[in-house]
Coordinates of C-alpha atoms in Angstrom, one line a residue:
M1 CA 154.4 80.9 -72.3
K2 CA 151.9 78.9 -74.2
T3 CA 150.0 80.8 -77.0
L4 CA 147.1 80.6 -79.4
Q5 CA 145.9 82.5 -82.7
I6 CA 143.3 84.8 -82.0
G7 CA 140.3 84.0 -84.2
Q8 CA 141.5 84.1 -87.6
T9 CA 143.8 87.3 -87.6
G10 CA 147.1 85.3 -87.5
L11 CA 148.2 87.3 -84.3
E12 CA 150.0 84.5 -82.0
A13 CA 148.9 85.6 -78.4
P14 CA 149.5 84.2 -74.9
V15 CA 146.6 82.1 -73.6
L16 CA 146.0 84.6 -70.9
A17 CA 145.3 88.3 -71.6
V18 CA 146.4 91.0 -69.1
G19 CA 143.3 92.9 -68.0
C20 CA 144.1 96.7 -67.5
M21 CA 140.8 97.9 -66.0
R22 CA 142.3 98.4 -62.3
L23 CA 146.0 99.9 -63.9
N24 CA 145.2 103.2 -62.1
T25 CA 145.0 101.9 -58.8
L26 CA 149.0 101.7 -58.7
D27 CA 151.5 104.7 -58.9
K28 CA 153.5 104.9 -61.9
P29 CA 156.5 102.9 -60.8
G30 CA 154.2 100.4 -59.7
A31 CA 152.7 100.3 -62.8
E32 CA 156.2 99.7 -64.4
R33 CA 157.0 96.9 -62.3
F34 CA 153.7 95.0 -63.0
L35 CA 154.0 95.8 -66.9
R36 CA 157.6 94.4 -67.1
T37 CA 156.8 91.5 -64.9
A38 CA 154.0 90.9 -67.5
L39 CA 156.4 90.9 -70.2
E40 CA 158.9 89.1 -68.6
L41 CA 156.4 86.3 -68.2
G42 CA 155.7 86.3 -71.8
L43 CA 152.2 88.2 -71.1
N44 CA 152.3 90.7 -74.1
F45 CA 148.7 90.8 -74.7
F46 CA 147.2 93.6 -72.8
D47 CA 143.1 94.4 -72.6
H48 CA 142.2 98.1 -72.0
A49 CA 138.7 100.3 -72.9
D50 CA 138.4 103.6 -73.1
I51 CA 136.2 103.9 -69.8
Y52 CA 138.8 102.2 -67.4
G53 CA 139.5 104.6 -65.1
G54 CA 138.0 107.3 -67.4
G55 CA 140.9 106.8 -70.0
A56 CA 143.6 106.9 -67.1
C57 CA 144.6 103.4 -67.6
E58 CA 145.4 103.8 -71.0
T59 CA 147.2 107.0 -70.3
L60 CA 149.3 105.4 -67.4
F61 CA 149.6 102.2 -69.5
A62 CA 151.7 104.3 -72.0
E63 CA 153.7 106.5 -69.4
A64 CA 154.7 103.5 -67.7
L65 CA 156.3 101.6 -70.8
G66 CA 157.3 104.7 -72.1
L67 CA 155.5 103.9 -75.4
S68 CA 155.7 106.2 -78.6
L69 CA 155.1 105.8 -82.1
S70 CA 158.8 104.9 -82.6
S71 CA 159.2 102.3 -79.6
D72 CA 160.6 99.1 -80.4
L73 CA 158.4 97.9 -77.7
R74 CA 155.3 98.3 -79.6
E75 CA 155.9 95.6 -82.1
R76 CA 156.3 93.2 -79.6
I77 CA 153.2 93.8 -77.4
I78 CA 149.4 93.3 -78.6
L79 CA 147.2 96.0 -77.8
Q80 CA 143.6 95.5 -77.4
S81 CA 140.7 98.2 -76.5
K82 CA 137.1 98.9 -76.3
C83 CA 134.9 101.6 -76.9
G84 CA 130.9 102.4 -77.1
I85 CA 130.2 102.7 -73.2
E86 CA 128.9 106.2 -73.4
Q87 CA 129.8 108.4 -70.4
R88 CA 129.2 111.8 -69.0
D89 CA 130.7 113.1 -65.8
G90 CA 131.9 109.4 -65.1
Q91 CA 128.3 108.1 -65.4
V92 CA 127.0 105.7 -68.2
I93 CA 124.4 107.6 -70.2
G94 CA 123.9 104.6 -72.8
Y95 CA 125.6 102.5 -75.2
N96 CA 127.1 104.1 -78.8
H97 CA 128.0 102.2 -81.4
S98 CA 127.3 105.2 -84.2
K99 CA 130.2 105.7 -87.0
A100 CA 131.1 109.2 -85.6
Y101 CA 131.5 107.8 -82.0
I102 CA 133.4 104.8 -82.7
L103 CA 135.8 107.0 -85.1
R104 CA 136.1 109.3 -82.3
S105 CA 136.4 107.0 -79.4
V106 CA 139.4 105.3 -81.4
D107 CA 141.6 108.4 -82.1
A108 CA 141.2 109.6 -78.0
I109 CA 142.5 105.7 -77.5
L110 CA 145.4 106.2 -79.6
K111 CA 146.2 109.4 -78.5
R112 CA 146.2 108.0 -74.8
L113 CA 148.2 104.8 -75.6
K114 CA 150.8 106.8 -77.9
T115 CA 150.5 104.6 -80.2
D116 CA 149.1 104.8 -84.2
Y117 CA 147.1 101.7 -84.2
L118 CA 145.3 99.0 -82.1
D119 CA 145.7 95.7 -82.8
L120 CA 142.3 94.9 -81.7
L121 CA 138.9 97.2 -81.3
I122 CA 136.4 95.5 -79.6
L123 CA 132.7 97.0 -79.2
H124 CA 131.9 97.2 -75.5
R125 CA 128.5 95.8 -74.8
P126 CA 125.8 95.5 -77.2
D127 CA 123.7 98.8 -78.2
A128 CA 120.1 98.4 -79.2
L129 CA 120.3 101.4 -81.4
A130 CA 123.2 99.9 -83.3
D131 CA 123.0 100.1 -87.3
P132 CA 125.5 97.2 -88.1
E133 CA 126.2 98.6 -91.7
E134 CA 127.2 101.8 -90.2
I135 CA 129.4 99.8 -87.7
A136 CA 131.1 98.0 -91.0
E137 CA 131.5 101.5 -92.4
A138 CA 133.4 102.9 -89.1
F139 CA 135.4 99.6 -89.0
G140 CA 136.2 99.9 -92.9
N141 CA 137.4 103.6 -92.1
L142 CA 139.7 102.7 -89.3
K143 CA 141.1 99.7 -90.9
D144 CA 141.7 101.7 -94.1
A145 CA 143.3 104.6 -92.2
G146 CA 145.7 101.5 -90.7
K147 CA 144.4 103.0 -87.2
V148 CA 142.9 99.2 -86.3
H149 CA 144.2 96.1 -87.6
H150 CA 141.1 93.7 -86.1
F151 CA 137.7 93.7 -85.0
G152 CA 135.9 92.2 -82.1
V153 CA 132.7 92.5 -80.0
S154 CA 132.1 91.8 -76.3
N155 CA 128.8 90.4 -74.5
Q156 CA 127.3 89.5 -77.8
R157 CA 125.3 86.6 -78.9
A158 CA 125.6 84.3 -81.8
A159 CA 122.6 86.1 -83.7
Q160 CA 124.2 89.7 -83.0
M161 CA 127.4 88.8 -84.3
A162 CA 125.8 87.0 -87.4
L163 CA 123.9 90.4 -88.1
L164 CA 127.1 92.6 -88.1
Q165 CA 128.9 89.7 -90.4
K166 CA 126.3 90.5 -93.0
Y167 CA 127.7 93.7 -93.3
W168 CA 131.6 93.3 -92.0
K169 CA 132.9 90.7 -94.3
E170 CA 136.4 90.3 -92.5
P171 CA 135.7 87.6 -89.9
L172 CA 135.2 88.9 -86.2
A173 CA 138.2 88.0 -83.9
V174 CA 136.7 87.6 -80.5
D175 CA 133.7 88.1 -78.4
Q176 CA 134.4 89.0 -74.6
L177 CA 132.2 87.2 -72.4
Q178 CA 131.9 86.8 -68.9
L179 CA 132.9 83.3 -67.9
S180 CA 134.1 81.4 -64.9
V181 CA 133.5 77.9 -63.1
T182 CA 130.7 79.8 -61.1
N183 CA 129.2 81.8 -64.2
C184 CA 129.4 79.2 -66.8
T185 CA 125.9 79.0 -68.6
L186 CA 127.9 79.1 -71.8
I187 CA 128.8 75.7 -71.1
S188 CA 126.0 74.5 -69.1
S189 CA 123.4 74.7 -71.5
G190 CA 125.1 72.3 -73.7
I191 CA 125.7 70.1 -71.0
N192 CA 122.0 70.1 -70.5
V193 CA 120.5 70.1 -73.8
N194 CA 116.7 68.8 -73.6
M195 CA 116.6 69.0 -70.1
A196 CA 113.7 70.6 -68.0
N197 CA 115.8 72.2 -65.8
E198 CA 117.4 75.7 -64.8
S199 CA 120.9 74.9 -66.3
A200 CA 119.2 73.7 -69.8
I201 CA 118.2 77.6 -70.4
D202 CA 120.1 78.9 -73.3
R203 CA 120.5 82.5 -72.6
D204 CA 122.7 83.1 -75.5
G205 CA 121.8 81.5 -78.7
G206 CA 124.2 79.1 -78.7
T207 CA 127.2 81.4 -78.6
L208 CA 130.0 79.3 -77.6
D209 CA 129.4 76.9 -80.4
F210 CA 128.8 80.0 -83.1
C211 CA 132.2 81.0 -81.8
R212 CA 133.8 77.6 -82.5
R213 CA 132.3 77.1 -85.6
N214 CA 133.3 80.4 -86.9
G215 CA 137.0 80.8 -85.5
I216 CA 136.1 83.6 -82.7
T217 CA 138.1 83.5 -79.9
I218 CA 136.2 84.0 -76.7
Q219 CA 137.8 86.1 -74.1
A220 CA 136.5 85.2 -70.6
W221 CA 136.1 88.4 -68.0
S222 CA 136.3 88.3 -64.5
P223 CA 137.7 84.2 -64.6
L224 CA 137.9 84.4 -61.1
Q225 CA 134.6 86.1 -59.9
H226 CA 131.2 85.0 -59.0
G227 CA 127.7 86.7 -59.9
F228 CA 128.1 90.3 -61.5
F229 CA 131.3 91.8 -59.6
D230 CA 129.9 90.1 -56.8
G231 CA 133.6 89.3 -55.7
T232 CA 135.9 86.4 -56.0
F233 CA 135.1 82.8 -55.3
I234 CA 138.6 82.2 -54.6
G235 CA 138.8 81.5 -50.5
S236 CA 135.1 82.7 -50.4
D237 CA 133.0 81.0 -47.6
R238 CA 129.9 80.9 -50.1
F239 CA 132.1 77.8 -52.1
P240 CA 133.7 75.8 -49.4
D241 CA 133.3 72.7 -52.2
L242 CA 134.6 74.7 -55.0
N243 CA 137.7 76.1 -52.8
R244 CA 138.4 72.3 -51.5
A245 CA 138.5 71.1 -55.0
L246 CA 140.7 74.1 -56.6
E247 CA 143.1 73.6 -53.7
E248 CA 143.3 69.6 -54.0
V249 CA 143.5 70.1 -57.9
G250 CA 145.8 72.9 -57.9
A251 CA 148.2 70.9 -55.1
A252 CA 148.5 68.4 -57.5
H253 CA 149.6 70.3 -60.2
S254 CA 151.8 72.7 -58.0
L255 CA 149.5 75.7 -58.7
S256 CA 147.6 77.9 -56.5
P257 CA 143.6 77.4 -56.2
A258 CA 143.3 80.6 -58.3
A259 CA 145.7 79.2 -61.1
A260 CA 143.6 75.9 -61.2
A261 CA 140.7 77.9 -61.8
I262 CA 142.2 79.4 -64.8
A263 CA 143.4 76.2 -65.8
W264 CA 140.0 74.9 -65.6
L265 CA 139.1 77.5 -68.7
L266 CA 142.2 76.5 -70.4
R267 CA 141.3 72.8 -70.5
H268 CA 138.1 73.5 -72.3
P269 CA 138.7 72.8 -76.2
A270 CA 137.2 76.1 -77.4
G271 CA 140.6 77.9 -76.7
F272 CA 139.3 80.2 -74.1
Q273 CA 141.5 83.3 -73.5
P274 CA 140.9 84.5 -69.8
V275 CA 141.7 88.1 -69.0
V276 CA 143.0 88.3 -65.9
G277 CA 142.9 91.4 -63.6
T278 CA 145.1 91.3 -60.7
M279 CA 147.5 93.9 -60.7
N280 CA 149.5 91.9 -58.0
T281 CA 152.8 90.7 -59.4
A282 CA 153.2 87.7 -57.3
H283 CA 149.6 86.7 -58.4
L284 CA 150.3 87.5 -61.9
R285 CA 153.1 84.9 -61.6
Y286 CA 150.7 82.2 -60.0
L287 CA 148.2 82.6 -62.4
A288 CA 150.9 82.2 -65.7
A289 CA 151.6 78.8 -64.3
A290 CA 148.1 77.8 -65.3
A291 CA 149.3 77.9 -68.9
D292 CA 151.5 74.5 -68.3
V293 CA 148.9 72.7 -67.0
T294 CA 146.3 70.5 -68.8
L295 CA 143.8 69.3 -66.2
S296 CA 142.2 66.0 -67.0
R297 CA 138.4 65.0 -67.6
E298 CA 138.5 63.7 -64.0
E299 CA 139.5 67.0 -62.5
W300 CA 137.8 69.3 -65.1
Y301 CA 134.5 67.8 -64.3
A302 CA 135.4 67.3 -60.3
I303 CA 135.6 71.4 -60.2
Y304 CA 132.9 71.9 -62.3
M305 CA 130.5 70.0 -60.1
A306 CA 132.1 71.3 -56.8
A307 CA 131.0 74.6 -58.2
G308 CA 127.4 73.8 -57.9
N309 CA 127.1 72.9 -61.4
R310 CA 125.0 69.5 -62.1
L311 CA 125.2 66.7 -64.5
P312 CA 121.9 66.0 -65.8

């Protein structure tokens, strides 16, 4: 499995991350088979969040892999989790990046995962009431206690990360953002500079260039989805041209159409790390094959335009 460096952490990780948001849709034997398949493929980077299944996904993950504090397996995997979305009775009541909430959340995550540390902790969605100095204090406490080794954010723009970096002096490792060929305003605004069209609107303050300049890895969530959880574009009759292009490019490289869409993300020089959310072992194998393929410029632009993106 091809690898990349996560931010400036020194962590070498597979170019694909395994998203565990739907892990609790499997029973324990099914989860064990799925996770063992991931490891066989060299996919040892696992993305969690404390709200996934209300914590059930983290619990099942540890049970399925038989993780414990003394497990040799723990040293061979990279565990990432997120916190900051506060729920009550299964309903989101707000975002919370207070020091006390972050510290409490991490302790609960570690208990569910049956480990004494996370490789990465990510703040889940921007909190309008966040105090960056307080966040930095929380990060420092967790780092000093050995509970978290590296830190990142999700769904944050360049200026928000820059503000946090004023107080947290270690480089942020990742920014997890929604990104697919049908949701790629990060890329399109850079193509349509100085144009009076919809694609020229900079919706994120130059976050793509900021991350590249500062060595922050962009993790692409929902890499096969269109809209905000509107479903996959693979096989969708809403995207006939895109699916035709993915089939043609995929066939040229012995990839499934879904894997071709992942290869499209991997072709970008920013070094995106797609977070794939399938719980199907066969589908995971197909997607993993994308790591071995480098699309040509012509193929990349053909898929980009087939998705409805226009060149100025």
